[in-house]
Amino acid sequence: MSTQETHERHGRAQAARLRAALTAGSDTPRAARILAELQAHSPEFVRMWELQEVARYGDCKTILHPELGRIDVDPQLLYTENRAQTLVVLTTRPGTESHSKLELLSVIGHQQLTP
């Protein structure tokens, strides 16, 4: 999947999650403020918003590391009781190249790999 396809999928997922937040009743005034701000400043968001998708997505995501390249991660979404906040935990599948890259990052930290 290309970077543009990933960006589109993630953008649509975030628009759909905002739509769900507006109907969840937990913090609708805040969600409404975010909606108004995005509609005023992002034509891309407006296009995605007009798709009228409502969902909570949890599919595979791709991180593009500047030196290690593509790292595919699986999100786990943990919600507060009233769903006002979400904690996203990203993990990789053991035995995959992405898992090896994430393990490498845990060892090297912020060190630069190239001169």
Backbone atoms as SQL, in Angstrom:
CREATE TABLE atoms (id INTEGER PRIMARY KEY, chain TEXT, resi INTEGER, resn TEXT, atom TEXT, x REAL, y REAL, z REAL);
INSERT INTO atoms VALUES
  (1, 'A', 1, 'MET', 'N', 0.850, -1.175, 0.000),
  (2, 'A', 1, 'MET', 'CA', 0.000, 0.000, 0.000),
  (3, 'A', 1, 'MET', 'C', 0.894, 1.236, 0.000),
  (4, 'A', 2, 'SER', 'N', 0.563, 2.175, -0.851),
  (5, 'A', 2, 'SER', 'CA', 1.383, 3.379, -0.975),
  (6, 'A', 2, 'SER', 'C', 1.151, 4.324, 0.203),
  (7, 'A', 3, 'THR', 'N', 2.063, 5.274, 0.352),
  (8, 'A', 3, 'THR', 'CA', 1.933, 6.273, 1.405),
  (9, 'A', 3, 'THR', 'C', 0.646, 7.072, 1.227),
  (10, 'A', 4, 'GLN', 'N', 0.294, 7.412, -0.013),
  (11, 'A', 4, 'GLN', 'CA', -0.929, 8.176, -0.280),
  (12, 'A', 4, 'GLN', 'C', -2.171, 7.364, 0.104),
  (13, 'A', 5, 'GLU', 'N', -2.177, 6.061, -0.222),
  (14, 'A', 5, 'GLU', 'CA', -3.309, 5.205, 0.142),
  (15, 'A', 5, 'GLU', 'C', -3.435, 5.088, 1.655),
  (16, 'A', 6, 'THR', 'N', -2.304, 4.953, 2.327),
  (17, 'A', 6, 'THR', 'CA', -2.306, 4.867, 3.782),
  (18, 'A', 6, 'THR', 'C', -2.828, 6.172, 4.384),
  (19, 'A', 7, 'HIS', 'N', -2.373, 7.306, 3.856),
  (20, 'A', 7, 'HIS', 'CA', -2.823, 8.613, 4.340),
  (21, 'A', 7, 'HIS', 'C', -4.334, 8.744, 4.173),
  (22, 'A', 8, 'GLU', 'N', -4.842, 8.365, 3.029),
  (23, 'A', 8, 'GLU', 'CA', -6.289, 8.438, 2.764),
  (24, 'A', 8, 'GLU', 'C', -7.060, 7.568, 3.745),
  (25, 'A', 9, 'ARG', 'N', -6.606, 6.335, 3.937),
  (26, 'A', 9, 'ARG', 'CA', -7.292, 5.404, 4.840),
  (27, 'A', 9, 'ARG', 'C', -7.294, 5.927, 6.263),
  (28, 'A', 10, 'HIS', 'N', -6.164, 6.447, 6.709),
  (29, 'A', 10, 'HIS', 'CA', -6.068, 6.961, 8.074),
  (30, 'A', 10, 'HIS', 'C', -6.919, 8.221, 8.245),
  (31, 'A', 11, 'GLY', 'N', -6.907, 9.086, 7.241),
  (32, 'A', 11, 'GLY', 'CA', -7.732, 10.292, 7.310),
  (33, 'A', 11, 'GLY', 'C', -9.205, 9.960, 7.399),
  (34, 'A', 12, 'ARG', 'N', -9.643, 9.020, 6.584),
  (35, 'A', 12, 'ARG', 'CA', -11.050, 8.604, 6.624),
  (36, 'A', 12, 'ARG', 'C', -11.391, 7.962, 7.959),
  (37, 'A', 13, 'ALA', 'N', -10.470, 7.203, 8.500),
  (38, 'A', 13, 'ALA', 'CA', -10.711, 6.574, 9.801),
  (39, 'A', 13, 'ALA', 'C', -10.861, 7.622, 10.896),
  (40, 'A', 14, 'GLN', 'N', -10.021, 8.655, 10.859),
  (41, 'A', 14, 'GLN', 'CA', -10.109, 9.704, 11.878),
  (42, 'A', 14, 'GLN', 'C', -11.393, 10.510, 11.736),
  (43, 'A', 15, 'ALA', 'N', -11.811, 10.784, 10.501),
  (44, 'A', 15, 'ALA', 'CA', -13.086, 11.486, 10.285),
  (45, 'A', 15, 'ALA', 'C', -14.234, 10.637, 10.806),
  (46, 'A', 16, 'ALA', 'N', -14.190, 9.344, 10.557),
  (47, 'A', 16, 'ALA', 'CA', -15.243, 8.448, 11.033),
  (48, 'A', 16, 'ALA', 'C', -15.258, 8.375, 12.561),
  (49, 'A', 17, 'ARG', 'N', -14.087, 8.373, 13.172),
  (50, 'A', 17, 'ARG', 'CA', -14.026, 8.339, 14.639),
  (51, 'A', 17, 'ARG', 'C', -14.567, 9.637, 15.238),
  (52, 'A', 18, 'LEU', 'N', -14.304, 10.772, 14.582),
  (53, 'A', 18, 'LEU', 'CA', -14.848, 12.035, 15.061),
  (54, 'A', 18, 'LEU', 'C', -16.366, 12.021, 14.948),
  (55, 'A', 19, 'ARG', 'N', -16.882, 11.492, 13.864),
  (56, 'A', 19, 'ARG', 'CA', -18.332, 11.384, 13.698),
  (57, 'A', 19, 'ARG', 'C', -18.913, 10.511, 14.817),
  (58, 'A', 20, 'ALA', 'N', -18.249, 9.416, 15.138),
  (59, 'A', 20, 'ALA', 'CA', -18.710, 8.548, 16.227),
  (60, 'A', 20, 'ALA', 'C', -18.650, 9.292, 17.563),
  (61, 'A', 21, 'ALA', 'N', -17.603, 10.097, 17.767),
  (62, 'A', 21, 'ALA', 'CA', -17.463, 10.850, 19.019),
  (63, 'A', 21, 'ALA', 'C', -18.591, 11.861, 19.183),
  (64, 'A', 22, 'LEU', 'N', -19.056, 12.408, 18.078),
  (65, 'A', 22, 'LEU', 'CA', -20.145, 13.380, 18.149),
  (66, 'A', 22, 'LEU', 'C', -21.457, 12.744, 18.597),
  (67, 'A', 23, 'THR', 'N', -21.587, 11.442, 18.401),
  (68, 'A', 23, 'THR', 'CA', -22.816, 10.760, 18.794),
  (69, 'A', 23, 'THR', 'C', -22.668, 9.958, 20.079),
  (70, 'A', 24, 'ALA', 'N', -21.439, 9.882, 20.602),
  (71, 'A', 24, 'ALA', 'CA', -21.203, 9.072, 21.800),
  (72, 'A', 24, 'ALA', 'C', -21.708, 9.741, 23.063),
  (73, 'A', 25, 'GLY', 'N', -21.813, 11.067, 23.046),
  (74, 'A', 25, 'GLY', 'CA', -22.336, 11.784, 24.197),
  (75, 'A', 25, 'GLY', 'C', -21.358, 12.009, 25.325),
  (76, 'A', 26, 'SER', 'N', -20.096, 11.625, 25.155),
  (77, 'A', 26, 'SER', 'CA', -19.138, 11.768, 26.250),
  (78, 'A', 26, 'SER', 'C', -18.567, 13.180, 26.339),
  (79, 'A', 27, 'ASP', 'N', -18.148, 13.737, 25.224),
  (80, 'A', 27, 'ASP', 'CA', -17.601, 15.090, 25.197),
  (81, 'A', 27, 'ASP', 'C', -17.947, 15.733, 23.861),
  (82, 'A', 28, 'THR', 'N', -19.232, 15.773, 23.570),
  (83, 'A', 28, 'THR', 'CA', -19.671, 16.278, 22.272),
  (84, 'A', 28, 'THR', 'C', -19.319, 17.746, 22.037),
  (85, 'A', 29, 'PRO', 'N', -19.309, 18.629, 23.064),
  (86, 'A', 29, 'PRO', 'CA', -18.903, 20.013, 22.775),
  (87, 'A', 29, 'PRO', 'C', -17.468, 20.100, 22.247),
  (88, 'A', 30, 'ARG', 'N', -16.570, 19.324, 22.822),
  (89, 'A', 30, 'ARG', 'CA', -15.176, 19.331, 22.359),
  (90, 'A', 30, 'ARG', 'C', -15.092, 18.774, 20.942),
  (91, 'A', 31, 'ALA', 'N', -15.800, 17.676, 20.690),
  (92, 'A', 31, 'ALA', 'CA', -15.799, 17.090, 19.345),
  (93, 'A', 31, 'ALA', 'C', -16.369, 18.078, 18.336),
  (94, 'A', 32, 'ALA', 'N', -17.392, 18.821, 18.719),
  (95, 'A', 32, 'ALA', 'CA', -17.994, 19.818, 17.824),
  (96, 'A', 32, 'ALA', 'C', -17.010, 20.948, 17.524),
  (97, 'A', 33, 'ARG', 'N', -16.215, 21.354, 18.521),
  (98, 'A', 33, 'ARG', 'CA', -15.204, 22.393, 18.291),
  (99, 'A', 33, 'ARG', 'C', -14.132, 21.898, 17.317),
  (100, 'A', 34, 'ILE', 'N', -13.717, 20.666, 17.495),
  (101, 'A', 34, 'ILE', 'CA', -12.713, 20.082, 16.598),
  (102, 'A', 34, 'ILE', 'C', -13.275, 20.005, 15.178),
  (103, 'A', 35, 'LEU', 'N', -14.520, 19.571, 15.063),
  (104, 'A', 35, 'LEU', 'CA', -15.167, 19.493, 13.756),
  (105, 'A', 35, 'LEU', 'C', -15.202, 20.854, 13.076),
  (106, 'A', 36, 'ALA', 'N', -15.621, 21.869, 13.792),
  (107, 'A', 36, 'ALA', 'CA', -15.714, 23.216, 13.217),
  (108, 'A', 36, 'ALA', 'C', -14.345, 23.710, 12.748),
  (109, 'A', 37, 'GLU', 'N', -13.326, 23.469, 13.541),
  (110, 'A', 37, 'GLU', 'CA', -11.964, 23.897, 13.195),
  (111, 'A', 37, 'GLU', 'C', -11.475, 23.189, 11.926),
  (112, 'A', 38, 'LEU', 'N', -11.693, 21.890, 11.868),
  (113, 'A', 38, 'LEU', 'CA', -11.258, 21.136, 10.689),
  (114, 'A', 38, 'LEU', 'C', -12.033, 21.550, 9.440),
  (115, 'A', 39, 'GLN', 'N', -13.334, 21.768, 9.582),
  (116, 'A', 39, 'GLN', 'CA', -14.130, 22.186, 8.426),
  (117, 'A', 39, 'GLN', 'C', -13.702, 23.562, 7.916),
  (118, 'A', 40, 'ALA', 'N', -13.276, 24.418, 8.818),
  (119, 'A', 40, 'ALA', 'CA', -12.858, 25.763, 8.430),
  (120, 'A', 40, 'ALA', 'C', -11.486, 25.794, 7.750),
  (121, 'A', 41, 'HIS', 'N', -10.633, 24.825, 8.067),
  (122, 'A', 41, 'HIS', 'CA', -9.240, 24.913, 7.618),
  (123, 'A', 41, 'HIS', 'C', -8.746, 23.761, 6.754),
  (124, 'A', 42, 'SER', 'N', -9.543, 22.719, 6.547),
  (125, 'A', 42, 'SER', 'CA', -9.031, 21.568, 5.811),
  (126, 'A', 42, 'SER', 'C', -10.021, 21.070, 4.758),
  (127, 'A', 43, 'PRO', 'N', -9.830, 21.470, 3.515),
  (128, 'A', 43, 'PRO', 'CA', -10.679, 20.941, 2.447),
  (129, 'A', 43, 'PRO', 'C', -10.590, 19.413, 2.342),
  (130, 'A', 44, 'GLU', 'N', -9.423, 18.869, 2.640),
  (131, 'A', 44, 'GLU', 'CA', -9.250, 17.414, 2.613),
  (132, 'A', 44, 'GLU', 'C', -10.168, 16.760, 3.651),
  (133, 'A', 45, 'PHE', 'N', -10.211, 17.338, 4.861),
  (134, 'A', 45, 'PHE', 'CA', -11.090, 16.797, 5.883),
  (135, 'A', 45, 'PHE', 'C', -12.553, 16.904, 5.454),
  (136, 'A', 46, 'VAL', 'N', -12.931, 18.055, 4.890),
  (137, 'A', 46, 'VAL', 'CA', -14.325, 18.257, 4.459),
  (138, 'A', 46, 'VAL', 'C', -14.721, 17.170, 3.460),
  (139, 'A', 47, 'ARG', 'N', -13.828, 16.863, 2.521),
  (140, 'A', 47, 'ARG', 'CA', -14.115, 15.804, 1.539),
  (141, 'A', 47, 'ARG', 'C', -14.351, 14.464, 2.236),
  (142, 'A', 48, 'MET', 'N', -13.506, 14.151, 3.204),
  (143, 'A', 48, 'MET', 'CA', -13.647, 12.881, 3.928),
  (144, 'A', 48, 'MET', 'C', -14.895, 12.880, 4.810),
  (145, 'A', 49, 'TRP', 'N', -15.188, 14.022, 5.416),
  (146, 'A', 49, 'TRP', 'CA', -16.349, 14.142, 6.297),
  (147, 'A', 49, 'TRP', 'C', -17.640, 13.901, 5.507),
  (148, 'A', 50, 'GLU', 'N', -17.676, 14.391, 4.274),
  (149, 'A', 50, 'GLU', 'CA', -18.872, 14.260, 3.446),
  (150, 'A', 50, 'GLU', 'C', -19.145, 12.825, 3.020),
  (151, 'A', 51, 'LEU', 'N', -18.208, 11.912, 3.253),
  (152, 'A', 51, 'LEU', 'CA', -18.442, 10.493, 2.978),
  (153, 'A', 51, 'LEU', 'C', -19.424, 9.888, 3.986),
  (154, 'A', 52, 'GLN', 'N', -19.612, 10.570, 5.114),
  (155, 'A', 52, 'GLN', 'CA', -20.556, 10.189, 6.167),
  (156, 'A', 52, 'GLN', 'C', -20.300, 8.792, 6.726),
  (157, 'A', 53, 'GLU', 'N', -19.026, 8.441, 6.855),
  (158, 'A', 53, 'GLU', 'CA', -18.675, 7.153, 7.442),
  (159, 'A', 53, 'GLU', 'C', -18.665, 7.283, 8.959),
  (160, 'A', 54, 'VAL', 'N', -19.212, 6.279, 9.631),
  (161, 'A', 54, 'VAL', 'CA', -19.195, 6.232, 11.088),
  (162, 'A', 54, 'VAL', 'C', -18.623, 4.880, 11.472),
  (163, 'A', 55, 'ALA', 'N', -17.495, 4.893, 12.154),
  (164, 'A', 55, 'ALA', 'CA', -16.867, 3.627, 12.521),
  (165, 'A', 55, 'ALA', 'C', -15.757, 3.862, 13.518),
  (166, 'A', 56, 'ARG', 'N', -15.328, 2.771, 14.095),
  (167, 'A', 56, 'ARG', 'CA', -14.112, 2.768, 14.898),
  (168, 'A', 56, 'ARG', 'C', -13.178, 1.788, 14.218),
  (169, 'A', 57, 'TYR', 'N', -12.076, 2.301, 13.730),
  (170, 'A', 57, 'TYR', 'CA', -11.142, 1.487, 12.969),
  (171, 'A', 57, 'TYR', 'C', -10.041, 0.959, 13.877),
  (172, 'A', 58, 'GLY', 'N', -9.547, -0.216, 13.566),
  (173, 'A', 58, 'GLY', 'CA', -8.438, -0.780, 14.296),
  (174, 'A', 58, 'GLY', 'C', -7.554, -1.621, 13.394),
  (175, 'A', 59, 'ASP', 'N', -7.500, -1.262, 12.115),
  (176, 'A', 59, 'ASP', 'CA', -6.740, -2.075, 11.180),
  (177, 'A', 59, 'ASP', 'C', -5.250, -1.735, 11.219),
  (178, 'A', 60, 'CYS', 'N', -4.482, -2.494, 10.480),
  (179, 'A', 60, 'CYS', 'CA', -3.030, -2.333, 10.428),
  (180, 'A', 60, 'CYS', 'C', -2.650, -0.920, 9.982),
  (181, 'A', 61, 'LYS', 'N', -1.625, -0.387, 10.592),
  (182, 'A', 61, 'LYS', 'CA', -1.133, 0.944, 10.244),
  (183, 'A', 61, 'LYS', 'C', 0.334, 0.820, 9.832),
  (184, 'A', 62, 'THR', 'N', 0.806, 1.801, 9.095),
  (185, 'A', 62, 'THR', 'CA', 2.191, 1.785, 8.626),
  (186, 'A', 62, 'THR', 'C', 2.906, 3.027, 9.119),
  (187, 'A', 63, 'ILE', 'N', 4.053, 2.816, 9.729),
  (188, 'A', 63, 'ILE', 'CA', 4.926, 3.903, 10.158),
  (189, 'A', 63, 'ILE', 'C', 6.096, 3.921, 9.179),
  (190, 'A', 64, 'LEU', 'N', 6.441, 5.103, 8.696),
  (191, 'A', 64, 'LEU', 'CA', 7.598, 5.223, 7.803),
  (192, 'A', 64, 'LEU', 'C', 8.749, 5.851, 8.579),
  (193, 'A', 65, 'HIS', 'N', 9.675, 5.022, 9.004),
  (194, 'A', 65, 'HIS', 'CA', 10.840, 5.495, 9.744),
  (195, 'A', 65, 'HIS', 'C', 11.855, 6.039, 8.739),
  (196, 'A', 66, 'PRO', 'N', 12.496, 7.182, 9.039),
  (197, 'A', 66, 'PRO', 'CA', 13.408, 7.792, 8.064),
  (198, 'A', 66, 'PRO', 'C', 14.591, 6.920, 7.682),
  (199, 'A', 67, 'GLU', 'N', 14.992, 5.984, 8.525),
  (200, 'A', 67, 'GLU', 'CA', 16.156, 5.167, 8.210),
  (201, 'A', 67, 'GLU', 'C', 15.830, 3.690, 8.038),
  (202, 'A', 68, 'LEU', 'N', 14.818, 3.198, 8.752),
  (203, 'A', 68, 'LEU', 'CA', 14.486, 1.782, 8.665),
  (204, 'A', 68, 'LEU', 'C', 13.367, 1.494, 7.672),
  (205, 'A', 69, 'GLY', 'N', 12.702, 2.543, 7.207),
  (206, 'A', 69, 'GLY', 'CA', 11.641, 2.350, 6.229),
  (207, 'A', 69, 'GLY', 'C', 10.316, 1.963, 6.864),
  (208, 'A', 70, 'ARG', 'N', 9.574, 1.161, 6.153),
  (209, 'A', 70, 'ARG', 'CA', 8.211, 0.783, 6.527),
  (210, 'A', 70, 'ARG', 'C', 8.194, -0.161, 7.732),
  (211, 'A', 71, 'ILE', 'N', 7.347, 0.187, 8.702),
  (212, 'A', 71, 'ILE', 'CA', 7.108, -0.674, 9.859),
  (213, 'A', 71, 'ILE', 'C', 5.594, -0.806, 9.999),
  (214, 'A', 72, 'ASP', 'N', 5.076, -2.025, 9.810),
  (215, 'A', 72, 'ASP', 'CA', 3.644, -2.275, 9.930),
  (216, 'A', 72, 'ASP', 'C', 3.314, -2.614, 11.382),
  (217, 'A', 73, 'VAL', 'N', 2.318, -1.914, 11.933),
  (218, 'A', 73, 'VAL', 'CA', 1.929, -2.116, 13.323),
  (219, 'A', 73, 'VAL', 'C', 0.427, -2.372, 13.407),
  (220, 'A', 74, 'ASP', 'N', 0.036, -3.108, 14.425),
  (221, 'A', 74, 'ASP', 'CA', -1.374, -3.375, 14.693),
  (222, 'A', 74, 'ASP', 'C', -1.782, -2.556, 15.912),
  (223, 'A', 75, 'PRO', 'N', -2.822, -1.734, 15.787),
  (224, 'A', 75, 'PRO', 'CA', -3.264, -0.927, 16.929),
  (225, 'A', 75, 'PRO', 'C', -4.242, -1.690, 17.820),
  (226, 'A', 76, 'GLN', 'N', -4.125, -1.455, 19.099),
  (227, 'A', 76, 'GLN', 'CA', -5.107, -1.917, 20.067),
  (228, 'A', 76, 'GLN', 'C', -5.673, -0.657, 20.709),
  (229, 'A', 77, 'LEU', 'N', -6.973, -0.493, 20.650),
  (230, 'A', 77, 'LEU', 'CA', -7.611, 0.710, 21.160),
  (231, 'A', 77, 'LEU', 'C', -8.206, 0.437, 22.531),
  (232, 'A', 78, 'LEU', 'N', -7.803, 1.237, 23.502),
  (233, 'A', 78, 'LEU', 'CA', -8.311, 1.128, 24.863),
  (234, 'A', 78, 'LEU', 'C', -9.042, 2.425, 25.188),
  (235, 'A', 79, 'TYR', 'N', -10.303, 2.319, 25.584),
  (236, 'A', 79, 'TYR', 'CA', -11.137, 3.493, 25.823),
  (237, 'A', 79, 'TYR', 'C', -11.368, 3.705, 27.314),
  (238, 'A', 80, 'THR', 'N', -11.514, 4.982, 27.701),
  (239, 'A', 80, 'THR', 'CA', -11.971, 5.272, 29.050),
  (240, 'A', 80, 'THR', 'C', -13.443, 4.864, 29.121),
  (241, 'A', 81, 'GLU', 'N', -13.965, 4.786, 30.317),
  (242, 'A', 81, 'GLU', 'CA', -15.340, 4.310, 30.499),
  (243, 'A', 81, 'GLU', 'C', -16.351, 5.127, 29.683),
  (244, 'A', 82, 'ASN', 'N', -16.170, 6.437, 29.632),
  (245, 'A', 82, 'ASN', 'CA', -17.121, 7.270, 28.896),
  (246, 'A', 82, 'ASN', 'C', -16.683, 7.503, 27.443),
  (247, 'A', 83, 'ARG', 'N', -15.604, 6.842, 27.011),
  (248, 'A', 83, 'ARG', 'CA', -15.062, 6.937, 25.654),
  (249, 'A', 83, 'ARG', 'C', -14.592, 8.341, 25.286),
  (250, 'A', 84, 'ALA', 'N', -14.322, 9.168, 26.279),
  (251, 'A', 84, 'ALA', 'CA', -13.822, 10.516, 26.018),
  (252, 'A', 84, 'ALA', 'C', -12.363, 10.493, 25.577),
  (253, 'A', 85, 'GLN', 'N', -11.633, 9.451, 25.962),
  (254, 'A', 85, 'GLN', 'CA', -10.223, 9.350, 25.600),
  (255, 'A', 85, 'GLN', 'C', -9.921, 7.936, 25.122),
  (256, 'A', 86, 'THR', 'N', -8.942, 7.856, 24.230),
  (257, 'A', 86, 'THR', 'CA', -8.526, 6.568, 23.689),
  (258, 'A', 86, 'THR', 'C', -7.017, 6.454, 23.806),
  (259, 'A', 87, 'LEU', 'N', -6.563, 5.322, 24.279),
  (260, 'A', 87, 'LEU', 'CA', -5.140, 5.009, 24.288),
  (261, 'A', 87, 'LEU', 'C', -4.906, 4.024, 23.155),
  (262, 'A', 88, 'VAL', 'N', -3.973, 4.361, 22.265),
  (263, 'A', 88, 'VAL', 'CA', -3.654, 3.490, 21.142),
  (264, 'A', 88, 'VAL', 'C', -2.313, 2.828, 21.433),
  (265, 'A', 89, 'VAL', 'N', -2.307, 1.504, 21.500),
  (266, 'A', 89, 'VAL', 'CA', -1.093, 0.728, 21.728),
  (267, 'A', 89, 'VAL', 'C', -0.730, 0.064, 20.408),
  (268, 'A', 90, 'LEU', 'N', 0.469, 0.353, 19.912),
  (269, 'A', 90, 'LEU', 'CA', 0.913, -0.199, 18.638),
  (270, 'A', 90, 'LEU', 'C', 1.864, -1.359, 18.876),
  (271, 'A', 91, 'THR', 'N', 1.584, -2.496, 18.263),
  (272, 'A', 91, 'THR', 'CA', 2.437, -3.675, 18.391),
  (273, 'A', 91, 'THR', 'C', 2.731, -4.232, 17.003),
  (274, 'A', 92, 'THR', 'N', 3.773, -5.028, 16.922),
  (275, 'A', 92, 'THR', 'CA', 4.103, -5.705, 15.672),
  (276, 'A', 92, 'THR', 'C', 3.904, -7.202, 15.874),
  (277, 'A', 93, 'ARG', 'N', 3.758, -7.898, 14.791),
  (278, 'A', 93, 'ARG', 'CA', 3.571, -9.352, 14.868),
  (279, 'A', 93, 'ARG', 'C', 4.930, -10.025, 15.004),
  (280, 'A', 94, 'PRO', 'N', 5.103, -10.853, 16.019),
  (281, 'A', 94, 'PRO', 'CA', 6.391, -11.545, 16.213),
  (282, 'A', 94, 'PRO', 'C', 6.798, -12.318, 14.961),
  (283, 'A', 95, 'GLY', 'N', 8.100, -12.288, 14.688),
  (284, 'A', 95, 'GLY', 'CA', 8.639, -13.019, 13.556),
  (285, 'A', 95, 'GLY', 'C', 8.608, -12.258, 12.239),
  (286, 'A', 96, 'THR', 'N', 8.046, -11.052, 12.248),
  (287, 'A', 96, 'THR', 'CA', 7.985, -10.268, 11.009),
  (288, 'A', 96, 'THR', 'C', 9.170, -9.313, 10.929),
  (289, 'A', 97, 'GLU', 'N', 9.409, -8.803, 9.730),
  (290, 'A', 97, 'GLU', 'CA', 10.459, -7.801, 9.547),
  (291, 'A', 97, 'GLU', 'C', 10.142, -6.554, 10.379),
  (292, 'A', 98, 'SER', 'N', 8.875, -6.184, 10.450),
  (293, 'A', 98, 'SER', 'CA', 8.477, -5.012, 11.242),
  (294, 'A', 98, 'SER', 'C', 8.811, -5.215, 12.719),
  (295, 'A', 99, 'HIS', 'N', 8.611, -6.426, 13.213),
  (296, 'A', 99, 'HIS', 'CA', 8.926, -6.731, 14.612),
  (297, 'A', 99, 'HIS', 'C', 10.429, -6.564, 14.856),
  (298, 'A', 100, 'SER', 'N', 11.238, -7.053, 13.933),
  (299, 'A', 100, 'SER', 'CA', 12.695, -6.915, 14.059),
  (300, 'A', 100, 'SER', 'C', 13.110, -5.446, 14.049),
  (301, 'A', 101, 'LYS', 'N', 12.478, -4.659, 13.184),
  (302, 'A', 101, 'LYS', 'CA', 12.806, -3.229, 13.117),
  (303, 'A', 101, 'LYS', 'C', 12.434, -2.519, 14.417),
  (304, 'A', 102, 'LEU', 'N', 11.287, -2.859, 14.985),
  (305, 'A', 102, 'LEU', 'CA', 10.868, -2.236, 16.238),
  (306, 'A', 102, 'LEU', 'C', 11.802, -2.636, 17.380),
  (307, 'A', 103, 'GLU', 'N', 12.236, -3.892, 17.399),
  (308, 'A', 103, 'GLU', 'CA', 13.206, -4.320, 18.410),
  (309, 'A', 103, 'GLU', 'C', 14.515, -3.551, 18.254),
  (310, 'A', 104, 'LEU', 'N', 14.954, -3.340, 17.007),
  (311, 'A', 104, 'LEU', 'CA', 16.173, -2.574, 16.750),
  (312, 'A', 104, 'LEU', 'C', 16.017, -1.154, 17.277),
  (313, 'A', 105, 'LEU', 'N', 14.869, -0.541, 17.041),
  (314, 'A', 105, 'LEU', 'CA', 14.632, 0.819, 17.535),
  (315, 'A', 105, 'LEU', 'C', 14.657, 0.880, 19.058),
  (316, 'A', 106, 'SER', 'N', 14.196, -0.166, 19.724),
  (317, 'A', 106, 'SER', 'CA', 14.217, -0.152, 21.190),
  (318, 'A', 106, 'SER', 'C', 15.646, -0.206, 21.722),
  (319, 'A', 107, 'VAL', 'N', 16.560, -0.702, 20.933),
  (320, 'A', 107, 'VAL', 'CA', 17.970, -0.786, 21.342),
  (321, 'A', 107, 'VAL', 'C', 18.716, 0.497, 20.994),
  (322, 'A', 108, 'ILE', 'N', 18.508, 0.999, 19.791),
  (323, 'A', 108, 'ILE', 'CA', 19.301, 2.160, 19.347),
  (324, 'A', 108, 'ILE', 'C', 18.720, 3.485, 19.801),
  (325, 'A', 109, 'GLY', 'N', 17.445, 3.516, 20.149),
  (326, 'A', 109, 'GLY', 'CA', 16.825, 4.753, 20.630),
  (327, 'A', 109, 'GLY', 'C', 16.887, 5.864, 19.599),
  (328, 'A', 110, 'HIS', 'N', 17.476, 6.993, 19.970),
  (329, 'A', 110, 'HIS', 'CA', 17.524, 8.163, 19.111),
  (330, 'A', 110, 'HIS', 'C', 18.819, 8.255, 18.304),
  (331, 'A', 111, 'GLN', 'N', 19.644, 7.248, 18.339),
  (332, 'A', 111, 'GLN', 'CA', 20.891, 7.288, 17.571),
  (333, 'A', 111, 'GLN', 'C', 20.589, 7.314, 16.086),
  (334, 'A', 112, 'GLN', 'N', 21.427, 7.998, 15.348),
  (335, 'A', 112, 'GLN', 'CA', 21.292, 8.070, 13.905),
  (336, 'A', 112, 'GLN', 'C', 22.050, 6.914, 13.280),
  (337, 'A', 113, 'LEU', 'N', 21.448, 6.226, 12.313),
  (338, 'A', 113, 'LEU', 'CA', 22.085, 5.067, 11.707),
  (339, 'A', 113, 'LEU', 'C', 22.999, 5.425, 10.542),
  (340, 'A', 114, 'THR', 'N', 22.738, 6.547, 9.898),
  (341, 'A', 114, 'THR', 'CA', 23.565, 6.960, 8.771),
  (342, 'A', 114, 'THR', 'C', 24.345, 8.217, 9.127),
  (343, 'A', 115, 'PRO', 'N', 25.516, 8.418, 8.497),
  (344, 'A', 115, 'PRO', 'CA', 26.340, 9.596, 8.834),
  (345, 'A', 115, 'PRO', 'C', 25.688, 10.895, 8.392);
